[in-house]
CSV table of C-alpha atoms and ligand atoms in Angstrom, one decimal:
chain,number,residue,atom,x,y,z
R,1,GLY,CA,12.8,-7.7,-13.5
R,2,CYS,CA,11.8,-10.5,-15.9
R,3,ARG,CA,11.3,-11.5,-19.4
R,4,GLU,CA,9.4,-14.4,-20.8
R,5,GLY,CA,11.7,-17.3,-21.4
R,6,GLY,CA,15.4,-17.1,-21.6
R,7,GLY,CA,15.3,-14.1,-23.9
R,8,ASP,CA,18.4,-14.7,-26.0
R,9,MET,CA,17.7,-14.9,-29.6
R,10,ALA,CA,17.3,-18.6,-30.1
R,11,ASP,CA,16.7,-19.8,-33.6
R,12,SER,CA,13.1,-20.6,-33.0
R,13,GLY,CA,10.0,-19.3,-31.3
R,14,LYS,CA,10.8,-21.1,-28.2
R,15,ALA,CA,12.2,-18.0,-26.5
R,16,GLU,CA,8.7,-17.6,-25.0
R,17,GLY,CA,6.4,-19.8,-23.2
R,18,LEU,CA,8.7,-22.5,-22.0
R,19,GLY,CA,10.7,-20.4,-19.7
R,20,GLY,CA,8.5,-20.9,-16.7
R,21,LEU,CA,7.4,-17.3,-16.4
R,22,ALA,CA,4.2,-15.8,-17.8
R,23,LEU,CA,3.4,-12.2,-18.1
R,24,LEU,CA,0.0,-11.3,-16.8
R,25,GLY,CA,0.5,-7.7,-17.9
R,26,LEU,CA,0.0,-4.1,-16.8
R,27,VAL,CA,-2.8,-4.1,-14.2
R,28,PRO,CA,-4.5,-1.1,-12.7
R,29,GLY,CA,-3.0,0.0,-9.3
R,30,ALA,CA,0.3,-1.7,-10.0
R,31,PRO,CA,3.2,-0.4,-7.9
R,32,SER,CA,5.9,1.6,-9.6
R,33,CYS,CA,9.6,1.4,-9.8
R,34,PRO,CA,11.8,4.1,-11.3
R,35,HIS,CA,10.8,2.8,-14.7
R,36,GLY,CA,7.0,3.4,-14.2
R,37,PRO,CA,4.3,0.9,-13.3
R,38,ALA,CA,5.6,-2.7,-12.8
R,39,LEU,CA,4.3,-5.6,-14.6
R,40,LEU,CA,2.6,-8.6,-13.1
R,41,PHE,CA,4.2,-12.0,-13.6
R,42,VAL,CA,3.6,-15.6,-12.4
R,43,LYS,CA,5.8,-18.7,-12.5
R,44,THR,CA,4.5,-21.4,-14.6
R,45,SER,CA,5.1,-25.1,-15.0
R,46,GLN,CA,3.9,-27.0,-18.0
R,47,GLY,CA,1.8,-24.0,-19.0
R,48,ARG,CA,0.0,-23.7,-15.7
R,49,GLU,CA,0.3,-20.9,-13.2
R,50,GLU,CA,2.2,-22.0,-10.2
R,51,GLY,CA,3.0,-20.1,-7.1
R,52,ARG,CA,2.5,-16.5,-6.1
R,53,ARG,CA,2.1,-13.8,-8.6
R,54,PHE,CA,4.5,-10.9,-8.3
R,55,TYR,CA,5.4,-7.5,-9.7
R,56,ALA,CA,8.7,-6.8,-11.4
R,57,CYS,CA,10.3,-4.0,-13.4
R,58,SER,CA,8.9,-3.8,-17.0
R,59,ALA,CA,12.1,-2.5,-18.5
R,60,CYS,CA,14.9,-4.4,-16.8
R,61,ARG,CA,15.3,-8.1,-17.1
R,62,ASP,CA,18.4,-8.0,-14.9
R,63,ARG,CA,17.9,-7.5,-11.1
R,64,LYS,CA,21.2,-5.6,-11.3
R,65,ASP,CA,19.5,-2.9,-13.4
R,66,CYS,CA,16.4,-2.6,-11.3
R,67,LYS,CA,15.8,-4.6,-8.2
R,68,PHE,CA,12.1,-3.9,-7.8
R,69,PHE,CA,10.1,-6.9,-6.6
R,70,GLN,CA,6.8,-7.2,-4.8
R,71,TRP,CA,4.4,-10.1,-4.3
R,72,GLU,CA,0.9,-9.4,-5.6
R,73,ASP,CA,-0.6,-10.1,-2.2
R,74,GLU,CA,2.1,-8.5,-0.2
R,75,LYS,CA,1.2,-5.9,2.4
R,76,VAL,CA,3.4,-2.9,2.0
R,77,SER,CA,3.7,-0.6,5.0
R,78,GLU,CA,3.3,3.2,4.7
R,79,ALA,CA,6.9,3.7,5.6
R,80,ARG,CA,8.0,1.4,2.9
R,81,LEU,CA,5.8,3.1,0.4
R,82,ALA,CA,7.2,6.4,1.3
R,83,ALA,CA,10.7,5.1,1.0
R,84,ARG,CA,10.0,3.6,-2.3
R,85,GLU,CA,8.6,6.9,-3.6
R,86,GLU,CA,11.7,8.7,-2.5
R,87,TYR,CA,13.9,6.0,-4.1
R,88,ASN,CA,12.0,6.4,-7.4
R,89,ARG,CA,12.5,10.1,-7.2
R,90,ASN,CA,16.2,9.8,-6.5
R,91,HIS,CA,16.6,7.4,-9.3
R,92,GLN,CA,15.5,9.8,-12.0
R,93,PRO,CA,18.2,11.4,-14.1
R,94,PHE,CA,20.3,14.2,-12.5
R,95,PHE,CA,19.3,16.9,-15.1
R,96,THR,CA,15.7,17.2,-16.3
R,97,HIS,CA,15.0,17.2,-20.0
R,98,SER,CA,14.3,21.0,-20.0
R,99,GLN,CA,17.6,21.6,-18.1
R,100,ASN,CA,19.4,19.5,-20.8
R,101,VAL,CA,17.8,21.6,-23.5
R,102,GLU,CA,19.1,24.8,-21.8
R,103,ARG,CA,22.5,23.2,-21.5
R,104,TYR,CA,22.5,22.3,-25.2
R,105,LYS,CA,21.7,25.9,-26.1
R,106,ASN,CA,24.7,27.1,-24.1
R,107,PHE,CA,26.9,24.3,-25.5
R,108,VAL,CA,26.4,25.2,-29.1
R,109,LEU,CA,27.3,28.8,-28.4
R,110,LEU,CA,30.8,27.6,-27.3
R,111,PRO,CA,33.7,27.8,-29.8
R,112,LEU,CA,34.8,24.4,-31.0
R,113,PRO,CA,37.8,24.0,-28.7
R,114,LYS,CA,35.6,24.5,-25.7
R,115,ARG,CA,33.1,21.8,-26.7
R,116,ARG,CA,33.7,18.7,-24.6
R,117,PHE,CA,31.9,15.5,-24.2
R,118,CYS,CA,32.6,13.3,-21.2
R,119,GLN,CA,32.8,9.8,-22.3
R,120,GLU,CA,32.5,8.3,-18.9
R,121,CYS,CA,29.5,10.3,-17.9
R,122,GLN,CA,28.1,10.3,-21.4
R,123,GLN,CA,27.4,14.0,-21.0
R,124,LEU,CA,28.1,17.3,-22.8
R,125,LEU,CA,30.2,19.5,-20.5
R,126,LEU,CA,30.0,23.2,-20.0
R,127,PRO,CA,33.3,24.8,-19.1
R,128,ALA,CA,32.4,25.3,-15.5
R,129,GLU,CA,32.1,21.5,-15.2
R,130,TRP,CA,35.4,20.6,-16.7
R,131,GLU,CA,37.1,20.5,-13.3
R,132,LYS,CA,34.7,17.9,-11.9
R,133,HIS,CA,35.4,15.6,-14.8
R,134,SER,CA,39.1,16.3,-15.0
R,135,ASP,CA,40.1,12.6,-14.5
R,136,HIS,CA,37.5,11.3,-17.0
R,137,GLN,CA,38.1,10.5,-20.6
R,138,PHE,CA,36.6,13.2,-22.8
R,139,LEU,CA,36.2,14.1,-26.4
R,140,CYS,CA,37.2,17.6,-27.6
R,141,ASN,CA,36.1,19.8,-30.5
R,142,VAL,CA,32.6,18.3,-30.6
R,143,SER,CA,31.4,19.4,-34.0
R,144,THR,CA,27.9,20.2,-35.2
R,145,ALA,CA,27.9,17.1,-37.3
R,146,GLN,CA,28.7,15.0,-34.2
R,147,LEU,CA,25.9,16.8,-32.3
R,148,GLN,CA,23.6,15.8,-35.1
R,149,SER,CA,24.6,12.1,-34.8
R,150,PRO,CA,24.4,11.4,-31.1
R,151,SER,CA,24.1,7.6,-31.8
R,152,GLN,CA,27.7,7.8,-33.0
R,153,LEU,CA,28.9,10.0,-30.1
R,154,LEU,CA,27.2,7.9,-27.3
R,155,TYR,CA,28.3,4.4,-26.8
R,156,PRO,CA,25.6,1.8,-27.4
R,157,LEU,CA,24.1,0.4,-24.2
R,158,GLU,CA,24.5,-3.2,-25.2
R,159,ASN,CA,23.6,-4.9,-22.0
R,160,LYS,CA,21.4,-7.5,-23.5
R,161,LYS,CA,19.0,-7.7,-20.6
R,162,THR,CA,17.9,-4.1,-20.6
R,163,ASN,CA,18.7,-1.7,-23.4
R,164,ALA,CA,20.0,-4.1,-26.0
R,165,GLN,CA,20.9,-1.1,-28.1
R,166,TYR,CA,21.7,-2.4,-31.6
R,167,LEU,CA,22.2,0.3,-34.1
R,168,PHE,CA,21.2,0.0,-37.7
R,169,THR,CA,23.9,-0.1,-40.4
R,170,ASP,CA,23.8,2.7,-42.9
R,171,ARG,CA,22.3,0.2,-45.3
R,172,SER,CA,19.3,-0.7,-43.2
R,173,CYS,CA,18.8,2.9,-41.9
R,174,GLN,CA,18.9,4.4,-45.4
R,175,PHE,CA,16.6,1.7,-46.7
R,176,LEU,CA,14.0,2.4,-44.1
R,177,LEU,CA,14.2,6.1,-44.8
R,178,ASP,CA,13.9,5.6,-48.6
R,179,VAL,CA,10.8,3.4,-48.1
R,180,ILE,CA,9.3,6.0,-45.8
R,181,ILE,CA,9.9,8.8,-48.3
R,182,ASP,CA,8.7,6.7,-51.3
R,183,LEU,CA,5.5,5.9,-49.5
R,184,GLY,CA,4.9,9.6,-48.9
R,185,PHE,CA,5.1,9.7,-45.1
R,186,ARG,CA,5.8,13.0,-43.5
R,187,ARG,CA,6.0,12.1,-39.8
R,188,VAL,CA,7.8,9.2,-38.2
R,189,LEU,CA,7.1,8.1,-34.6
R,190,SER,CA,10.5,6.5,-33.9
R,191,VAL,CA,10.0,4.1,-31.0
R,192,GLY,CA,13.4,2.8,-29.9
R,193,THR,CA,15.0,3.8,-33.2
R,194,PRO,CA,17.4,6.6,-32.3
R,195,ARG,CA,19.5,6.2,-35.5
R,196,LEU,CA,16.5,6.5,-37.8
R,197,HIS,CA,15.4,9.5,-35.8
R,198,GLU,CA,18.8,11.1,-36.2
R,199,ILE,CA,19.2,10.7,-39.9
R,200,ILE,CA,15.7,12.2,-40.4
R,201,GLN,CA,16.4,15.1,-38.0
R,202,SER,CA,19.8,15.9,-39.4
R,203,LYS,CA,18.6,15.7,-43.0
R,204,ALA,CA,15.7,18.1,-42.1
R,205,SER,CA,18.2,20.6,-40.6
R,206,ARG,CA,20.4,20.5,-43.6
R,207,GLU,CA,17.9,20.3,-46.5
R,208,GLU,CA,15.3,22.9,-46.7
R,209,ASP,CA,12.9,21.0,-48.9
R,210,PHE,CA,13.1,17.8,-46.8
R,211,ARG,CA,9.7,17.6,-45.1
R,212,VAL,CA,9.9,14.5,-43.0
R,213,ARG,CA,9.9,14.9,-39.2
R,214,SER,CA,10.5,12.4,-36.4
R,215,LEU,CA,9.6,12.1,-32.8
R,216,LEU,CA,11.9,9.8,-30.8
R,217,LEU,CA,10.4,7.7,-27.9
R,218,ASP,CA,13.2,5.9,-26.1
R,219,ILE,CA,14.1,4.9,-22.6
R,220,ASP,CA,17.7,6.1,-23.1
R,221,PHE,CA,17.6,9.5,-21.5
R,222,ARG,CA,21.1,10.4,-22.8
R,223,TYR,CA,19.3,11.5,-26.0
R,224,SER,CA,17.5,14.3,-24.1
R,225,GLN,CA,20.9,16.2,-24.3
R,226,PHE,CA,20.5,16.5,-28.0
R,227,TYR,CA,16.8,16.9,-28.7
R,228,THR,CA,14.1,19.3,-27.5
R,229,GLU,CA,10.9,18.1,-25.8
R,230,ASP,CA,9.2,18.2,-29.2
R,231,GLU,CA,11.8,15.8,-30.7
R,232,PHE,CA,12.3,13.3,-27.9
R,233,CYS,CA,10.2,11.8,-25.2
R,234,HIS,CA,11.6,9.6,-22.4
R,235,TYR,CA,9.4,6.6,-22.8
R,236,ASN,CA,9.1,3.0,-21.7
R,237,MET,CA,7.7,0.8,-24.4
R,238,PHE,CA,7.0,-2.1,-22.1
R,239,ASN,CA,4.4,-0.3,-20.0
R,240,HIS,CA,3.6,2.7,-22.3
R,241,TYR,CA,5.0,5.1,-19.6
R,242,PHE,CA,5.9,8.7,-20.4
R,243,PHE,CA,8.5,9.7,-17.8
R,244,GLY,CA,7.7,13.4,-18.7
R,245,GLY,CA,4.1,12.9,-17.6
R,246,GLU,CA,1.1,14.5,-19.2
R,247,ALA,CA,3.1,17.1,-21.1
R,248,ALA,CA,5.2,14.5,-22.9
R,249,ARG,CA,2.1,12.3,-23.6
R,250,GLU,CA,0.5,15.4,-25.2
R,251,THR,CA,3.6,16.1,-27.3
R,252,CYS,CA,3.3,12.6,-28.7
R,253,ARG,CA,-0.5,12.8,-29.2
R,254,LYS,CA,-0.1,16.2,-31.1
R,255,PHE,CA,2.6,14.7,-33.2
R,256,LEU,CA,0.4,11.8,-34.2
R,257,CYS,CA,-2.6,13.9,-34.8
R,258,GLN,CA,-1.2,16.8,-36.9
R,259,ASP,CA,-2.8,17.1,-40.4
R,260,ASN,CA,-5.7,14.8,-39.3
R,261,GLY,CA,-3.2,12.1,-38.5
R,262,GLN,CA,-2.3,11.7,-42.1
R,263,ARG,CA,1.0,10.4,-43.5
R,264,VAL,CA,2.3,9.2,-40.1
R,265,ILE,CA,4.1,5.9,-39.6
R,266,MET,CA,5.4,4.3,-36.4
R,267,VAL,CA,8.7,2.5,-36.7
R,268,THR,CA,9.9,0.5,-33.8
R,269,ASP,CA,12.9,-1.8,-33.1
R,270,PRO,CA,12.4,-3.1,-29.6
R,271,PRO,CA,14.9,-5.2,-27.6
R,272,PHE,CA,14.3,-8.8,-28.7
R,273,GLY,CA,14.2,-10.3,-25.2
R,274,GLY,CA,10.6,-11.2,-25.4
R,275,LEU,CA,7.5,-9.7,-23.7
R,276,VAL,CA,5.9,-9.4,-27.1
R,277,GLU,CA,2.6,-9.0,-25.4
R,278,ALA,CA,3.7,-6.0,-23.4
R,279,LEU,CA,5.1,-4.4,-26.5
R,280,ALA,CA,2.0,-5.1,-28.5
R,281,SER,CA,-0.1,-3.6,-25.8
R,282,SER,CA,1.9,-0.4,-25.8
R,283,PHE,CA,1.9,-0.2,-29.6
R,284,LYS,CA,-1.9,-0.6,-29.5
R,285,LYS,CA,-2.1,2.3,-27.1
R,286,LEU,CA,0.1,4.5,-29.4
R,287,MET,CA,-2.1,3.4,-32.3
R,288,ALA,CA,-5.2,4.4,-30.3
R,289,MET,CA,-3.7,7.8,-29.6
R,290,TRP,CA,-3.5,8.3,-33.4
R,291,LYS,CA,-7.0,7.0,-34.0
R,292,GLU,CA,-8.6,9.2,-31.3
R,293,THR,CA,-8.3,12.5,-33.1
R,294,GLU,CA,-8.7,11.1,-36.5
R,295,LYS,CA,-11.4,13.2,-38.1
R,296,GLU,CA,-12.0,12.2,-41.7
R,297,GLY,CA,-10.7,9.8,-44.2
R,298,HIS,CA,-9.1,6.8,-42.7
R,299,ASN,CA,-12.0,5.6,-40.6
R,300,ASN,CA,-11.3,2.0,-40.1
R,301,GLN,CA,-7.6,2.0,-40.6
R,302,GLU,CA,-4.7,1.2,-38.3
R,303,MET,CA,-1.8,3.5,-38.0
R,304,PRO,CA,0.9,2.4,-40.5
R,305,THR,CA,3.6,0.6,-38.6
R,306,PHE,CA,7.0,-1.1,-39.1
R,307,TRP,CA,7.8,-3.4,-36.2
R,308,ILE,CA,11.3,-4.6,-36.6
R,309,PHE,CA,11.8,-8.0,-34.9
R,310,PRO,CA,13.3,-11.5,-35.6
R,311,TYR,CA,11.4,-13.8,-38.0
R,312,PHE,CA,10.9,-16.5,-35.3
R,313,PHE,CA,8.5,-14.2,-33.5
R,314,GLU,CA,6.2,-14.1,-36.5
R,315,SER,CA,3.4,-16.1,-35.0
R,316,ARG,CA,3.6,-14.2,-31.7
R,317,ILE,CA,3.3,-10.8,-33.5
R,318,LEU,CA,0.5,-12.0,-35.7
R,319,GLU,CA,-1.4,-13.2,-32.7
R,320,PHE,CA,-1.6,-9.5,-31.6
R,321,PHE,CA,-1.6,-7.9,-35.0
R,322,PRO,CA,-3.3,-10.2,-37.5
R,323,THR,CA,-3.1,-7.5,-40.2
R,324,PHE,CA,0.7,-7.6,-40.2
R,325,ASN,CA,2.9,-9.3,-42.7
R,326,MET,CA,6.5,-10.1,-42.5
R,327,MET,CA,8.8,-8.7,-45.1
R,328,ASP,CA,11.9,-10.6,-46.3
R,329,TYR,CA,14.2,-7.6,-45.9
R,330,GLN,CA,17.1,-8.5,-43.6
R,331,VAL,CA,17.7,-5.7,-41.2
R,332,ASP,CA,21.2,-5.6,-39.9
R,333,TYR,CA,23.2,-3.8,-37.2
R,334,ASP,CA,26.6,-2.1,-36.8
R,335,ASN,CA,27.4,-3.4,-33.3
R,336,HIS,CA,26.1,-6.9,-33.7
R,337,ALA,CA,28.6,-9.2,-35.3
R,338,LEU,CA,26.1,-12.0,-35.9
R,339,TYR,CA,23.4,-10.0,-37.5
R,340,LYS,CA,25.1,-8.9,-40.6
R,341,HIS,CA,23.5,-8.8,-44.0
R,342,GLY,CA,25.1,-10.6,-46.9
R,343,LYS,CA,26.4,-13.5,-44.9
R,344,THR,CA,25.3,-16.9,-46.0
R,345,GLY,CA,23.7,-19.9,-44.3
R,346,ARG,CA,22.8,-19.5,-40.8
R,347,ARG,CA,24.8,-16.4,-40.3
R,348,GLN,CA,22.3,-14.1,-41.9
R,349,SER,CA,20.5,-11.6,-39.9
R,350,PRO,CA,17.2,-13.0,-38.6
R,351,VAL,CA,15.7,-9.6,-38.1
R,352,ARG,CA,12.7,-8.6,-40.4
R,353,ILE,CA,10.1,-5.9,-40.8
R,354,PHE,CA,6.5,-6.6,-39.8
R,355,THR,CA,4.0,-4.2,-41.3
R,356,ASN,CA,0.3,-3.5,-41.8
R,357,LEU,CA,1.0,-1.8,-45.1
R,358,THR,CA,0.3,-3.7,-48.3
R,359,PRO,CA,3.3,-5.9,-48.9
R,360,SER,CA,3.5,-5.1,-52.6
R,361,MET,CA,4.2,-1.5,-51.7
R,362,ILE,CA,7.4,-2.3,-49.8
R,363,VAL,CA,9.9,-2.4,-52.7
R,364,LEU,CA,13.0,-4.4,-51.6
R,365,PRO,CA,16.3,-3.6,-53.3
R,366,VAL,CA,16.8,-5.6,-56.5
R,367,GLU,CA,20.5,-4.9,-56.4
R,368,GLU,CA,20.7,-7.1,-53.3
R,369,GLY,CA,18.9,-9.9,-55.0
R,370,TYR,CA,15.4,-9.4,-53.7
R,371,ARG,CA,12.8,-10.1,-56.4
R,372,PHE,CA,9.0,-9.6,-56.8
R,373,CYS,CA,6.9,-12.7,-56.6
R,374,ALA,CA,3.8,-12.1,-58.7
R,375,VAL,CA,1.8,-14.8,-57.0
R,376,CYS,CA,2.6,-13.7,-53.4
R,377,GLN,CA,2.4,-10.0,-54.4
R,378,ARG,CA,5.5,-9.2,-52.4
R,379,TYR,CA,9.2,-8.9,-52.7
R,380,VAL,CA,11.1,-11.9,-51.4
R,381,SER,CA,14.8,-12.7,-50.9
R,382,SER,CA,16.7,-14.3,-53.7
R,383,GLY,CA,16.9,-17.7,-52.0
R,384,ASN,CA,13.1,-17.8,-51.3
R,385,GLN,CA,11.6,-20.1,-53.9
R,386,HIS,CA,7.9,-20.1,-54.6
R,387,CYS,CA,6.6,-23.5,-53.4
R,388,GLU,CA,3.9,-24.8,-55.8
R,389,ILE,CA,2.4,-27.0,-53.2
R,390,CYS,CA,2.1,-24.4,-50.4
R,391,ASN,CA,1.5,-21.8,-53.1
R,392,SER,CA,3.7,-19.3,-51.4
R,393,CYS,CA,7.2,-18.2,-50.9
R,394,THR,CA,7.8,-20.0,-47.7
R,395,SER,CA,11.4,-19.4,-46.6
R,396,LYS,CA,11.6,-17.4,-43.4
R,397,ASP,CA,15.4,-17.2,-43.0
R,398,GLY,CA,16.4,-16.4,-46.6
R,399,ARG,CA,17.7,-19.9,-47.3
R,400,ARG,CA,15.9,-22.1,-49.8
R,401,TRP,CA,13.4,-24.2,-47.9
R,402,LYS,CA,12.1,-27.7,-49.0
R,403,HIS,CA,8.6,-29.1,-49.0
R,404,CYS,CA,7.8,-32.0,-46.8
R,405,VAL,CA,4.8,-34.0,-48.1
R,406,LEU,CA,4.3,-35.6,-44.7
R,407,CYS,CA,4.3,-32.3,-42.7
R,408,LYS,CA,2.4,-30.7,-45.6
R,409,LYS,CA,4.6,-27.6,-45.4
R,410,CYS,CA,8.0,-26.3,-46.3
R,411,VAL,CA,10.8,-26.7,-43.7
R,412,LYS,CA,14.3,-25.5,-43.2
R,413,PRO,CA,16.9,-27.1,-45.6
R,414,SER,CA,18.8,-28.7,-42.7
R,415,TRP,CA,15.7,-30.5,-41.4
R,416,PHE,CA,14.6,-34.1,-42.2
R,417,HIS,CA,11.3,-35.9,-41.5
R,418,CYS,CA,11.6,-37.8,-38.3
R,419,SER,CA,9.2,-40.7,-38.4
R,420,HIS,CA,9.5,-41.1,-34.7
R,421,CYS,CA,8.4,-37.6,-33.9
R,422,ASN,CA,6.2,-37.5,-36.9
R,423,ARG,CA,7.5,-34.1,-37.9
R,424,CYS,CA,10.5,-32.5,-39.4
R,425,ALA,CA,13.4,-31.6,-37.2
R,426,LEU,CA,17.2,-31.2,-37.2
R,427,PRO,CA,19.0,-34.6,-37.5
R,428,SER,CA,20.5,-34.0,-34.1
R,429,HIS,CA,17.3,-33.3,-32.3
R,430,ALA,CA,16.4,-35.1,-29.1
R,431,CYS,CA,13.4,-37.2,-30.0
R,432,GLU,CA,10.4,-36.1,-28.0
R,433,LYS,CA,9.1,-39.6,-27.6
R,434,THR,CA,12.1,-41.8,-27.3
R,435,ASP,CA,10.5,-43.9,-24.6
R,436,ALA,CA,6.9,-43.5,-25.8
R,437,GLY,CA,5.9,-46.6,-27.7
R,438,CYS,CA,5.9,-47.3,-31.4
R,439,PHE,CA,3.3,-45.3,-33.4
R,440,VAL,CA,1.8,-48.4,-34.8
R,441,CYS,CA,1.5,-50.9,-32.0
R,442,GLY,CA,2.3,-48.7,-29.0
R,443,GLN,CA,5.0,-51.0,-27.7
R,444,ALA,CA,8.3,-49.7,-26.5
R,445,GLY,CA,11.7,-50.6,-28.0
R,446,HIS,CA,11.2,-49.9,-31.6
R,447,LYS,CA,10.1,-47.2,-34.0
R,448,ARG,CA,7.2,-47.2,-36.4
R,449,SER,CA,9.5,-48.0,-39.3
R,450,ALA,CA,10.7,-51.1,-37.6
R,451,CYS,CA,7.4,-52.2,-36.2
R,452,PRO,CA,7.1,-56.1,-36.4
R,453,SER,CA,3.4,-55.9,-36.8
R,454,LEU,CA,4.0,-54.0,-40.1
R,455,SER,CA,6.4,-56.5,-41.5
R,456,ARG,CA,4.0,-59.3,-40.7
R,457,ALA,CA,1.2,-57.6,-42.6
P,1,LIG,N1,18.2,-0.2,-34.5
P,1,LIG,C1,17.8,0.9,-33.7
P,1,LIG,C2,18.0,0.8,-32.3
P,1,LIG,C3,17.3,-0.4,-31.7
P,1,LIG,S1,18.0,-1.0,-30.2
P,1,LIG,C4,18.5,2.2,-34.3
P,1,LIG,O1,19.6,2.0,-34.8
P,1,LIG,O2,17.9,3.3,-34.3
P,1,LIG,C5,16.7,-0.8,-29.1
P,1,LIG,C6,16.3,0.6,-28.7
P,1,LIG,O3,15.3,0.5,-27.8
P,1,LIG,C7,17.5,1.3,-28.0
P,1,LIG,O4,17.5,2.6,-28.5
P,1,LIG,C8,17.1,1.3,-26.5
P,1,LIG,O5,17.5,2.4,-25.8
P,1,LIG,C9,15.6,1.3,-26.6
P,1,LIG,N2,14.9,0.7,-25.5
P,1,LIG,C10,15.3,-0.4,-24.8
P,1,LIG,N3,14.4,-0.7,-23.8
P,1,LIG,C11,13.4,0.2,-23.9
P,1,LIG,C12,12.2,0.5,-23.2
P,1,LIG,N4,11.9,-0.3,-22.2
P,1,LIG,N5,11.4,1.5,-23.6
P,1,LIG,C13,11.8,2.3,-24.7
P,1,LIG,N6,12.9,2.1,-25.4
P,1,LIG,C14,13.7,1.1,-25.0
P,2,LIG,ZN1,32.7,12.7,-16.4
P,3,LIG,ZN1,5.8,-26.1,-49.5
P,4,LIG,ZN1,8.2,-33.5,-42.4
P,5,LIG,ZN1,12.5,-37.6,-33.5
């Protein structure tokens, strides 16, 4: 499979576009791999399509995880089609979701000492299965509390190229929940946010007067062991594919449309590898599902959404969702050493919340230094100074940015204005136009600042 660009979180928007691969998207009649319909891609060079278009897996960037590949114009024989169908069937999980729900019911009836979880297979075991897993590492005495926090029990699937499962810290997860409650939401569509889903579901089971509910959509099928079909749908957010078919799609639709679709919010924290366009198209389809059965009230509204993503994707996200704003809140992760809150300088988490809710409604914690900017009408991080010239709080990364009069905008504190490139950049940048001529006279060998025609004048 593929992703736009290199995919790793570079400290700029350059993760996309330059990588030589363009996504053409989900097209009707696309062939399927075990992860649903494949996406159409094309190699590019200097922004132009080059070479044959091809289909690749939407979910896996690594050929190791899914080796599906097909040229767009390739003739596929009947025999190969049949083999592919069989392959896709065989590459579905061993137990179905409903089997897993049955297994769970039996599991919770077991006395504590008989409750085992196989760490190798990432599976709850029933006593009859112990034998088969006898030389696997397992956990004993799995408690109700552990069953309610599967994200702690399961190991995070960190393989960057596919799952990129980075779990919220308590700080970030609790913050999201507090905001959701304060804003009066009752239902949360958790798309790739298993930890948010789990704190909502476990609170709901413990506290009678807690009215928030969550539906988890995630590609990680291990979660089907812990949640019913009304709480979890096996879903691919790069092609809007419900593995559970029409029934699962209907579960999602019903969830969104209860109470006339009121007080629902979608919260999503996708892998950062790129494919913003594919994600945006799926989120638009989820939003459309919500809009469909809307009856009265919110006629022209968009489903409230939090899209959690690095700040350097801001312009890409705004391309698809012009109503979104980026919040300064730094989202951080337990199993990601680099993306911790509270570090200084470049070590701060680059991950933010993009939302179509009114920014002033999202109250960021003052104890952490966030303050309200009356001009911008939103909460900003402590280092984010209001620039009088830009008339906005311009820092994206939490550090104090400085205004460049030549660029007519604020830039990172570590940047300086390069007269050669005619823009601000890191001092160590490779000048784009080293062998292009001087800006003034066009001759090679000197920069504008040293142009002899200037000194003569
Ligand atoms: N911070 C979140 C987890 C985000 S990690 C939390 O703590 O709840 C990204 C999540 O997206 C993971 O749960 C991963 O399983 C899921 N995911 C990865 N690829 C996906 C895909 N193609 N479709 C749906 N979910 C996916
Ligand atoms: Zn096992
Ligand atoms: Zn400025
Ligand atoms: Zn500048
Ligand atoms: Zn330069």
